[in-house]
Coordinates of C-alpha atoms and ligand atoms in Angstrom, one line a residue:
X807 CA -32.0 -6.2 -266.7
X808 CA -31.5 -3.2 -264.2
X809 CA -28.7 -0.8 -263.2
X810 CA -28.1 -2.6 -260.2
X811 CA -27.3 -5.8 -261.5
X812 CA -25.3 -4.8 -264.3
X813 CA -23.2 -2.9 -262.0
X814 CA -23.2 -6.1 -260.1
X815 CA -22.1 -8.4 -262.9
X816 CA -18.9 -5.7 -263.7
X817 CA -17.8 -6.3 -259.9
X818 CA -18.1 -10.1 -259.6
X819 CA -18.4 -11.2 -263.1
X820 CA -21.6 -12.2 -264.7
X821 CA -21.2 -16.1 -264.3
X822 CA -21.4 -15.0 -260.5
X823 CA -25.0 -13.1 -260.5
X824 CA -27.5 -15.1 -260.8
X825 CA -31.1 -13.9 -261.8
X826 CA -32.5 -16.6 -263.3
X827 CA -34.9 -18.8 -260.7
X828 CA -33.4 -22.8 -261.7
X829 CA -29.9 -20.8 -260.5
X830 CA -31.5 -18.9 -257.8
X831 CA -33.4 -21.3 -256.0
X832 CA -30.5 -23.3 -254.3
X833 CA -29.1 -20.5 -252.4
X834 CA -33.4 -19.4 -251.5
X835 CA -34.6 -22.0 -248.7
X836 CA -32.5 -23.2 -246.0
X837 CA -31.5 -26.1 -244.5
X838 CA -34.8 -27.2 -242.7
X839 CA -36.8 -26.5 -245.4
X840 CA -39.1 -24.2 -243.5
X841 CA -37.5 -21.2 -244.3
X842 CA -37.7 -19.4 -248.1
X843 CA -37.7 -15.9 -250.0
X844 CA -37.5 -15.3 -253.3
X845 CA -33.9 -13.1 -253.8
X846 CA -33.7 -10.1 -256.7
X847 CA -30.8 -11.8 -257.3
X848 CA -27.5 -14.0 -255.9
X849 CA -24.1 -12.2 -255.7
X850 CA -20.9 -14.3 -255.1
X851 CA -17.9 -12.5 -254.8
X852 CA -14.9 -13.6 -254.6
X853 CA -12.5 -11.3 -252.1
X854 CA -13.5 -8.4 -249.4
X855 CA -13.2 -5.9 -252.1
X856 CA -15.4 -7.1 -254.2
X857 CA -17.9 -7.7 -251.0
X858 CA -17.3 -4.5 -250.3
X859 CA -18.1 -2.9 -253.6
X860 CA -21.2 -5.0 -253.8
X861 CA -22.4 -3.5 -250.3
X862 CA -21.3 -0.1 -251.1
X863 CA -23.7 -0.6 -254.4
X864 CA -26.6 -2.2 -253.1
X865 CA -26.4 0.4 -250.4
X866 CA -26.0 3.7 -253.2
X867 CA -29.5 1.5 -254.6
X868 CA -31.0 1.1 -251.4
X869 CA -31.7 -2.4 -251.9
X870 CA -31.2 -4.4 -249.0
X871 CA -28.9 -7.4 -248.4
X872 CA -29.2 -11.2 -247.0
X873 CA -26.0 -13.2 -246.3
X874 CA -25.2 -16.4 -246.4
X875 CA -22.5 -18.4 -246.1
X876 CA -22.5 -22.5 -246.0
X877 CA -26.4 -22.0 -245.8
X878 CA -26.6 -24.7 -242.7
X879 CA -28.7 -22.4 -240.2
X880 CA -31.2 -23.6 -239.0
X881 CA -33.5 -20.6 -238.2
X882 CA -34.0 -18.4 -241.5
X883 CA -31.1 -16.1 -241.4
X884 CA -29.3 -16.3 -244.4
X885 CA -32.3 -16.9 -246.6
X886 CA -34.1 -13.5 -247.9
X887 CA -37.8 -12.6 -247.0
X888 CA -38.1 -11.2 -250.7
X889 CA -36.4 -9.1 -252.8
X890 CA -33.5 -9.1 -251.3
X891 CA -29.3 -9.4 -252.9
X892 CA -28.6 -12.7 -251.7
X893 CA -24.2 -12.2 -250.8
X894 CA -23.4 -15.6 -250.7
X895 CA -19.7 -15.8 -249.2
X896 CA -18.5 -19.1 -250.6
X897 CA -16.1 -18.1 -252.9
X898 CA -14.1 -16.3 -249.8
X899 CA -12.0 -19.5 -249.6
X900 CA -8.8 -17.4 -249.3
X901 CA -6.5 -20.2 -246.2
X902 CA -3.3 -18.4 -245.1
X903 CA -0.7 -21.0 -243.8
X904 CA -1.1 -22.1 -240.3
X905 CA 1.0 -19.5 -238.1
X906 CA 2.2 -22.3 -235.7
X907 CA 4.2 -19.7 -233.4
X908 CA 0.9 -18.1 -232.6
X909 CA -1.4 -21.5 -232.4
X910 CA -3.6 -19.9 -234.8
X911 CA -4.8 -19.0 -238.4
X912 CA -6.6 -16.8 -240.9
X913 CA -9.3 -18.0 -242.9
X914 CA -11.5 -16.4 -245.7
X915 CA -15.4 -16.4 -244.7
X916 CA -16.3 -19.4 -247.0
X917 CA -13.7 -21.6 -245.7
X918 CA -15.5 -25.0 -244.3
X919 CA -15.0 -25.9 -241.1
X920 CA -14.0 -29.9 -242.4
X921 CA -11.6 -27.6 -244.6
X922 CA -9.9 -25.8 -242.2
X923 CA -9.6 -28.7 -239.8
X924 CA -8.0 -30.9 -242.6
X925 CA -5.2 -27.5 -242.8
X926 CA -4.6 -27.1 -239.1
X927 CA -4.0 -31.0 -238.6
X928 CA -0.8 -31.7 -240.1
X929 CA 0.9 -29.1 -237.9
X930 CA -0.6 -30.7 -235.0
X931 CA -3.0 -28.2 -234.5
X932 CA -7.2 -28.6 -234.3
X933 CA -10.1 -25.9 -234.5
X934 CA -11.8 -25.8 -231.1
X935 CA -15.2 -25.8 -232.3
X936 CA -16.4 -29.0 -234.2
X937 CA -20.2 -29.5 -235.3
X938 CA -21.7 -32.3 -237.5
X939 CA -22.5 -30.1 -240.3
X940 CA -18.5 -29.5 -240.6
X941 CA -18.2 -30.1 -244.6
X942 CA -20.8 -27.6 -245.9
X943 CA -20.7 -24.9 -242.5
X944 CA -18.3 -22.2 -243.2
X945 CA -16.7 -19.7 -240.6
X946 CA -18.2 -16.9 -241.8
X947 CA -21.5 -18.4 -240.7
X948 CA -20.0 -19.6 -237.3
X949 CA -18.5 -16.8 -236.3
X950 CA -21.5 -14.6 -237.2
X951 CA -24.0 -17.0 -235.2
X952 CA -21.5 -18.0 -232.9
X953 CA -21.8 -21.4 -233.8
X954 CA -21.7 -23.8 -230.7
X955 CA -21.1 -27.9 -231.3
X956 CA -19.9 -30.6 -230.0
X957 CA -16.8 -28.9 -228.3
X958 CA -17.9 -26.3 -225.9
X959 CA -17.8 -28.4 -222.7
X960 CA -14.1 -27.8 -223.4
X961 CA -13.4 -25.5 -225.8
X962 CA -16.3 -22.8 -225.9
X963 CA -18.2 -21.3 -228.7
X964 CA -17.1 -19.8 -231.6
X965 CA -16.4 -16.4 -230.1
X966 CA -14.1 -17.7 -227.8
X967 CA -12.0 -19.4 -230.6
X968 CA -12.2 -15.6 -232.6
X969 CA -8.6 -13.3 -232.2
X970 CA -9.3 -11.5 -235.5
X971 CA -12.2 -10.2 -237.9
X972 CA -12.1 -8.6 -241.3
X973 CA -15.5 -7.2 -242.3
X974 CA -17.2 -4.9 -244.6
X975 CA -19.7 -2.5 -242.9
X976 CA -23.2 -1.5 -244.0
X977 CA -21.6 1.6 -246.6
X978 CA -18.6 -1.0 -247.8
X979 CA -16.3 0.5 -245.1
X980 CA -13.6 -2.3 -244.9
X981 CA -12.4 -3.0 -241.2
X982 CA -9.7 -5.2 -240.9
X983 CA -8.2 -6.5 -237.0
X984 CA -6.6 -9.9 -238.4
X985 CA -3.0 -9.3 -236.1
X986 CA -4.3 -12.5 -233.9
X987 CA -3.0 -10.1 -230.9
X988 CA -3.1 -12.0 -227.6
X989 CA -3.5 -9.1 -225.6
X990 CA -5.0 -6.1 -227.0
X991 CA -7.1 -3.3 -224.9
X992 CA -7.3 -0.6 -227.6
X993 CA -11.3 0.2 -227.3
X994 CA -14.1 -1.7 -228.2
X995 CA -14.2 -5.0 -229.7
X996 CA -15.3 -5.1 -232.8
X997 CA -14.3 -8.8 -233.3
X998 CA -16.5 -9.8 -230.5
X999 CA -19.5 -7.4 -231.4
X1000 CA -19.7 -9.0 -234.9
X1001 CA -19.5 -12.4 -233.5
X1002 CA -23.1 -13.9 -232.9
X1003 CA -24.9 -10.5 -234.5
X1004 CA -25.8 -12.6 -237.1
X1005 CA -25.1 -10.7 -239.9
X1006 CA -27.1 -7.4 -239.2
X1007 CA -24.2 -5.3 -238.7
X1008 CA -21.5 -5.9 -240.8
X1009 CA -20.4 -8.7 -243.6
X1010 CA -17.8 -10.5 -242.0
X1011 CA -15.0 -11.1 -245.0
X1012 CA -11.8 -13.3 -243.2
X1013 CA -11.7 -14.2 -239.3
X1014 CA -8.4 -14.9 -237.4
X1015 CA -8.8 -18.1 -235.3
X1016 CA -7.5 -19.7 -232.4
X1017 CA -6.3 -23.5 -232.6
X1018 CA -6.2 -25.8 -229.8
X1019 CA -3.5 -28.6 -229.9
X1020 CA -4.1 -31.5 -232.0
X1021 CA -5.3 -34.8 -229.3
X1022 CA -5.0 -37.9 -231.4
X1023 CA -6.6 -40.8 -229.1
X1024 CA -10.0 -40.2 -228.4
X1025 CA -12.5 -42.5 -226.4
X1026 CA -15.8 -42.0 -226.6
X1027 CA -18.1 -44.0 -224.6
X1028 CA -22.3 -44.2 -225.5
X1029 CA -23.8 -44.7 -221.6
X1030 CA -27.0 -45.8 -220.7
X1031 CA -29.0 -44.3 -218.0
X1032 CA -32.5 -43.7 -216.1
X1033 CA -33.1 -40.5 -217.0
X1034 CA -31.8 -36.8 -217.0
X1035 CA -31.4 -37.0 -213.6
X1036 CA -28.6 -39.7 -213.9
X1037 CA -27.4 -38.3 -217.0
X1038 CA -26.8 -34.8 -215.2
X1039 CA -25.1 -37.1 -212.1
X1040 CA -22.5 -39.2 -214.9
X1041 CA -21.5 -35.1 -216.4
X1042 CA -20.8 -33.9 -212.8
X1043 CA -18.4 -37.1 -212.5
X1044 CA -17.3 -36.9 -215.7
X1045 CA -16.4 -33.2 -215.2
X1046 CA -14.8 -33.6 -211.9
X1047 CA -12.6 -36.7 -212.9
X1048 CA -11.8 -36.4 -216.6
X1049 CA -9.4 -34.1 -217.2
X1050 CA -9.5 -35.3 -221.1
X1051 CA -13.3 -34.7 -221.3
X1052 CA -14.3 -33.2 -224.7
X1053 CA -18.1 -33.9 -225.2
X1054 CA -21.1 -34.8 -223.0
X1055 CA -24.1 -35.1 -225.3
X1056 CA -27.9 -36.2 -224.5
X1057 CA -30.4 -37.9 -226.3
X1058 CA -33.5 -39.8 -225.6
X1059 CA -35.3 -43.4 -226.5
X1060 CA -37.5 -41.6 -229.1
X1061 CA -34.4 -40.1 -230.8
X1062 CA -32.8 -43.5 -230.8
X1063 CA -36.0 -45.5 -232.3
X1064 CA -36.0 -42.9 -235.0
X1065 CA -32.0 -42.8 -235.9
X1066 CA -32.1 -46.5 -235.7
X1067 CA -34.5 -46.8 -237.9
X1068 CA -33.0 -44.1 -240.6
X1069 CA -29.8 -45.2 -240.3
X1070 CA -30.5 -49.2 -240.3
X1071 CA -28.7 -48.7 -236.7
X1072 CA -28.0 -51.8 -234.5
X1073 CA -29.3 -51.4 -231.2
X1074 CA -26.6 -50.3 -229.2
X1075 CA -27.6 -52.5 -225.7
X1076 CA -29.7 -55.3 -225.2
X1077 CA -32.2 -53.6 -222.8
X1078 CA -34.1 -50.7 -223.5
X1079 CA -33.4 -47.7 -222.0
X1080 CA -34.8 -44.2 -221.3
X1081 CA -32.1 -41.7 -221.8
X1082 CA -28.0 -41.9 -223.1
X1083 CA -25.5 -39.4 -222.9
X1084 CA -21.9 -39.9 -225.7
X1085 CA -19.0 -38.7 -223.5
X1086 CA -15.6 -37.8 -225.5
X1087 CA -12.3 -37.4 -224.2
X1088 CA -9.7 -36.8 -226.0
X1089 CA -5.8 -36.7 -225.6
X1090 CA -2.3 -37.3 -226.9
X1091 CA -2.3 -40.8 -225.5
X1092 CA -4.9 -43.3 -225.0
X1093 CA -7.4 -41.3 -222.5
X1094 CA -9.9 -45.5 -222.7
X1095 CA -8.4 -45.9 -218.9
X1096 CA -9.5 -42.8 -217.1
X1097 CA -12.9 -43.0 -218.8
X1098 CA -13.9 -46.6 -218.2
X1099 CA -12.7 -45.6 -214.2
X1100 CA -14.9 -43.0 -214.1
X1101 CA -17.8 -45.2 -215.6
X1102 CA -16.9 -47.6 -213.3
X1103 CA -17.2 -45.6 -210.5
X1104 CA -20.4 -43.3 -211.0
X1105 CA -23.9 -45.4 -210.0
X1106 CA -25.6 -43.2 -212.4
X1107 CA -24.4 -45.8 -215.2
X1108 CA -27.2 -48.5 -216.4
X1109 CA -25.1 -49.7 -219.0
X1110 CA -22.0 -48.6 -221.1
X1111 CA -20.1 -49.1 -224.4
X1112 CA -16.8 -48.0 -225.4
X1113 CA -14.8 -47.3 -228.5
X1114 CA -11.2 -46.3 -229.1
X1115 CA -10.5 -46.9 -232.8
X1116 CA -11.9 -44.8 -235.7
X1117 CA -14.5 -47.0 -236.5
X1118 CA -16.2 -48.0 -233.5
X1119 CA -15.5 -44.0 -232.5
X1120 CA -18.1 -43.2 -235.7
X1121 CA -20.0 -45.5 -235.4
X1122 CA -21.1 -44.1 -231.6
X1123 CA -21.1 -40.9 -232.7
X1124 CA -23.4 -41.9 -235.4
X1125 CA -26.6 -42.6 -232.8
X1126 CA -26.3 -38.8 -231.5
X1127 CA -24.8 -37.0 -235.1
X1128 CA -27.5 -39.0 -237.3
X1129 CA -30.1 -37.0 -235.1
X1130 CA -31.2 -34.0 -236.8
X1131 CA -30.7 -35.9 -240.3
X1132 CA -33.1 -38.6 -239.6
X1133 CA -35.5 -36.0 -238.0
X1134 CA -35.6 -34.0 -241.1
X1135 CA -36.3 -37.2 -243.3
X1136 CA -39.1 -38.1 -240.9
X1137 CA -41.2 -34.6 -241.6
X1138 CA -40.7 -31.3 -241.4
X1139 CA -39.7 -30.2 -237.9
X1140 CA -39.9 -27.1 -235.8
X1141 CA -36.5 -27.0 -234.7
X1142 CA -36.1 -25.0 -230.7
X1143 CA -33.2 -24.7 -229.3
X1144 CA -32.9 -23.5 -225.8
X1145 CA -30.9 -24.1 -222.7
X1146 CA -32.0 -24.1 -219.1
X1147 CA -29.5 -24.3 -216.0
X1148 CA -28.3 -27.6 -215.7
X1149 CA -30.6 -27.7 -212.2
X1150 CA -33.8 -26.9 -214.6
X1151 CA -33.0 -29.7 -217.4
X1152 CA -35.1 -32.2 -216.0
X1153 CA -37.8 -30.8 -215.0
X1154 CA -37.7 -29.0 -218.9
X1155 CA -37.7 -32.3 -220.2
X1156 CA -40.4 -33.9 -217.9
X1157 CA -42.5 -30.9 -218.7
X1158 CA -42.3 -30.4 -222.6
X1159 CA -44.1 -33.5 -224.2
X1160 CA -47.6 -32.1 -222.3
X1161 CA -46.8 -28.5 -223.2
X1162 CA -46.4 -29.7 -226.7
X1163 CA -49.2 -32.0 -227.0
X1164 CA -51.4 -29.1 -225.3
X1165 CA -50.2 -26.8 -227.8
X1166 CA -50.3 -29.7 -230.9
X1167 CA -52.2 -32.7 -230.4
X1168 CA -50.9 -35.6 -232.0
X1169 CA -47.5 -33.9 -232.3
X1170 CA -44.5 -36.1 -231.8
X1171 CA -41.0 -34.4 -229.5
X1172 CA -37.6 -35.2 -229.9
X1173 CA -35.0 -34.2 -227.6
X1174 CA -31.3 -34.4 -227.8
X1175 CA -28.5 -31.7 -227.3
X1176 CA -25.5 -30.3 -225.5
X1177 CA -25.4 -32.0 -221.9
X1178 CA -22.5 -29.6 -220.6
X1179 CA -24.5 -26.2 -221.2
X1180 CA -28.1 -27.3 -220.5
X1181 CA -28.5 -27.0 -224.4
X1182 CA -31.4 -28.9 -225.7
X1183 CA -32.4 -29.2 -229.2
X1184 CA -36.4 -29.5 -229.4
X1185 CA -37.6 -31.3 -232.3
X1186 CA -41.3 -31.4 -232.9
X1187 CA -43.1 -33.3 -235.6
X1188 CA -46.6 -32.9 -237.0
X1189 CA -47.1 -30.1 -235.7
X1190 CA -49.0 -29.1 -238.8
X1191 CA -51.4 -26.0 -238.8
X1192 CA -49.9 -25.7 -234.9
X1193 CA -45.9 -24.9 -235.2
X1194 CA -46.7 -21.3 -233.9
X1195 CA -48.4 -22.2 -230.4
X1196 CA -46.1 -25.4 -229.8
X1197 CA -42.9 -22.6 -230.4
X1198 CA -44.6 -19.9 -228.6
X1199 CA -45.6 -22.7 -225.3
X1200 CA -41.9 -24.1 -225.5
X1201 CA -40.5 -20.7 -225.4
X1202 CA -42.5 -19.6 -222.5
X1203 CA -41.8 -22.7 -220.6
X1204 CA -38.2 -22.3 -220.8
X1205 CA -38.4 -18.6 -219.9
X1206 CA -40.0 -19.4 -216.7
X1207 CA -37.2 -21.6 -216.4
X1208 CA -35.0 -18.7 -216.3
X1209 CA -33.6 -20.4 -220.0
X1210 CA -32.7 -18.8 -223.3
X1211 CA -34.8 -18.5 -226.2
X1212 CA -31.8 -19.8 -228.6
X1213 CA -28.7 -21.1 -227.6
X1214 CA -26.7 -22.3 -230.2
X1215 CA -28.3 -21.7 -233.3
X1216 CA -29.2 -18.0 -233.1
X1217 CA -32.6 -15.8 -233.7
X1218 CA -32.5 -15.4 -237.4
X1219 CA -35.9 -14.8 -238.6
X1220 CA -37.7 -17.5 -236.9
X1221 CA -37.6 -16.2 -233.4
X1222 CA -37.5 -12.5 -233.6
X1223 CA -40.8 -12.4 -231.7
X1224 CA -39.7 -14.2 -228.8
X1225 CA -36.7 -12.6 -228.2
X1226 CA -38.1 -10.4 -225.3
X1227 CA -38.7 -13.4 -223.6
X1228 CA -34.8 -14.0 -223.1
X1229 CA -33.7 -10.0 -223.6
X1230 CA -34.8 -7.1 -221.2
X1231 CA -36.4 -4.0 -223.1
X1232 CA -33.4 -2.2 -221.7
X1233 CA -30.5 -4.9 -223.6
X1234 CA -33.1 -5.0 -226.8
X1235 CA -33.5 -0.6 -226.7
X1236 CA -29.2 -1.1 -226.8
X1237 CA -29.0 -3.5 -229.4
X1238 CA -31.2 -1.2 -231.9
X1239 CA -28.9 1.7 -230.8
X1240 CA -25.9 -0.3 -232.2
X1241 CA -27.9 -1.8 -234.8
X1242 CA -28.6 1.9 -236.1
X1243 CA -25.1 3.4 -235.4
X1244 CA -23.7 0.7 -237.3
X1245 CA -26.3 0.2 -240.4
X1246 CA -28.6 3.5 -240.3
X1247 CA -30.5 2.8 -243.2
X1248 CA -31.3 -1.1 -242.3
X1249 CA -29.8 -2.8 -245.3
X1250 CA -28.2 -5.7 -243.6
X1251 CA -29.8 -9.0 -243.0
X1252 CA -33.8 -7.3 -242.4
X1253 CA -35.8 -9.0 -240.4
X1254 CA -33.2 -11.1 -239.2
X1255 CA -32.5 -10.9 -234.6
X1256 CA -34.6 -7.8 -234.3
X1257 CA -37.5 -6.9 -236.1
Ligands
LIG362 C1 -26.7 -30.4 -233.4 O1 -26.4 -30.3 -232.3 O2 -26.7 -31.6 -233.9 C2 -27.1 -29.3 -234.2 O3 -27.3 -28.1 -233.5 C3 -28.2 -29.5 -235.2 C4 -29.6 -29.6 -234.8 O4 -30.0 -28.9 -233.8 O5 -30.4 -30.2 -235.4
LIG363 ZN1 -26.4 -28.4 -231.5

């Protein structure tokens, strides 16, 4: 075996470098299946350190880097193109204690979101962001792809839950900002510059989070309505008069046939319907009252059902959660995921089954997503030999719609050559000046956000 990974095996340990292709090939294709690269090999340290010193040698080699943490994405950014180290992070599992004074806490970068939750909960504490791929995402991975969810109508995206960032730069240079100050003008932010840059400018090692207070009752309602139209009418009511409000999510009939039947779902009305949007609020005492006024009073609402207790709260949740599971089982999907002002969405949606089928005959779409931010996620099946044209005519649709390209889930590799289409040459020119000041020689994450 080469220099490089004996080197590696005296920083990590040998049972931590894997070369061997039965070991390798968990950490090589990602989540949707789509995406896959053969690595030289898989490096999982197991504190910044020894993240560092792996950078600093791959770097000495000149052998580039992928890294990964909880391996959840969803567009090809922590899985190599070939030949690359593969730094998966999951051993960073380092979880100070909850620092209750400042609402907030420090977590290594292969920390679980599910995991962290489970530590801030006892001291009546909650991480703002929440996603349904909780128990295998890390932080790491949602801080550097500024990870979205369930929980930005109220709480924002993962940046905005970020005080604090430990990382290892492109020569193994360790920066460490984990004081969790509130207030802090001392020059540029590095915290927020790492957060979304999706690995390709530094290997983020430990990030200092936020909480939000703990809100025990939740209600959570799954409404029936004619269309986006109404469902965009119910989210300005439930905005205006729900101060509790903690999700507004959208999905359509087609989604609901197809989680209904994965799941074994009861149908969750009698009547059919064309569209349903799952409100959430959530509070320190029973929040049921507000939201059935608020149903009660908005016209845009067909039909409703409502649950307060654990169970019937999962098992609504399960009809929009269940989504991008039971899309996966059906095929292999090309996954978009764009955003459109709220005052585009409809016309989006009305417009993108005849794009696709233009672009994919035959080719079935599923749309569910984010109500709050205009966030849609566009699922197409059997798309076959055609994925390219039905992302390249979705892409363009939502760019005339004055949209973005990706808005949760990041570029990665799967949408570098669309990125112009949401990013003037100007912002792009600036991003490979900082890309270059911060990793001359190009070692992090190739290939991945900019090309
Ligand atoms: C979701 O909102 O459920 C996730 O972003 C996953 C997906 O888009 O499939
Ligand atoms: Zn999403």
């Amino acid at each position: 075996m080469s220099d490089l990974e004996d080197r590696l095996r005296e920083i990590v340990g040998a049972p931590h470098v894997a070369v061997d292709e039965d070991l390798k090939s968990q950490y090589e294709t990602d989540w949707t299946r789509r995406f896959t690269g053969e690595a030289r090999c898989v490096v999982r340290p197991a504190s910044t350190a020894e993240v560092a010193a792996v950078v600093r040698t791959c770097a000495d080699a000149g052998v580039p880097i992928t890294v990964q943490g909880g391996n959840t994405g969803l567009v090809g950014g922590a899985v190599p193109a070939g030949g690359e180290v593969l730094l998966n992070l999951g051993r960073l599992t380092a979880l100070d204690d909850v620092d209750v004074l400042e609402g907030q806490v420090t977590a290594g970068a292969g920390v679980t979101l599910e995991k962290l939750q489970q530590h801030a909960r006892p001291h009546g504490l909650d991480v703002g962001v929440d996603l349904a791929a909780r128990s295998a995402a890390t932080v790491g991975g949602l801080v550097a792809t500024n990870a979205g969810g369930l929980r930005v109508v109220r709480y924002g995206s993962m940046r905005e839950q970020l005080t604090g960032i430990e990382a290892v730069l492109a020569d193994g240079t360790v920066v460490s900002r984990l004081g969790g100050l509130a207030k802090d003008n001392t020059g540029y932010d590095l915290t927020q510059l790492l957060a979304g840059s999706e690995g390709t400018l530094a290997v983020i090692t430990k990030v200092r989070l936020r909480l939000v207070p703990l809100l025990p009752a939740r209600a959570v309602a799954l409404v029936a309505v004619a269309g986006v139209p109404a469902a965009l009418q119910l989210l300005a009511a439930a905005r205006a008069g729900l101060p509790s409000l903690s999700a507004a999510e959208l999905f359509l009939a087609e989604g609901l046939d197809l989680v209904r039947a994965h799941g074994k779902l009861a149908a969750p009305f009698a009547e059919s319907y064309p569209a349903f949007v799952v409100l959430e609020c959530s509070a320190r005492t029973d929040p049921t009252d507000e939201l059935l006024e608020v149903l009660g009073e908005c016209p845009a609402v067909e039909d409703a059902t409502v649950a307060s207790d654990a169970t019937g709260v999962a098992k609504l949740w399960a009809y929009r959660e269940t989504h991008t599971e039971a899309i996966s089982a059906a095929g292999l999907p090309v996954k978009l995921d764009v955003s459109v002002p709220l005052r585009e969405l409809s016309g989006l949606v009305d417009d993108l089954p005849g794009t696709v089928s233009a672009a994919a005959p035959g080719a079935r779409v599923i749309i569910f997503g984010h109500l709050g931010e205009g966030n849609l996620h566009v699922n197409v099946l059997d798309a076959g030999a055609d994925a390219e044209q039905v992302s390249d005519a979705v892409l363009r649709l939502v760019a005339q719609r004055r949209g973005s390209i990706s808005s949760e889930h990041g570029v990665g590799r799967a949408k570098t050559r669309w990125l112009s289409l949401s990013r003037s040459d100007a912002e792009i020119a600036a991003m490979r000046r900082i890309k270059g000041a911060l990793d001359p020689a190009g070692t992090l994450n190739p290939g991945v956000l900019l090309n």
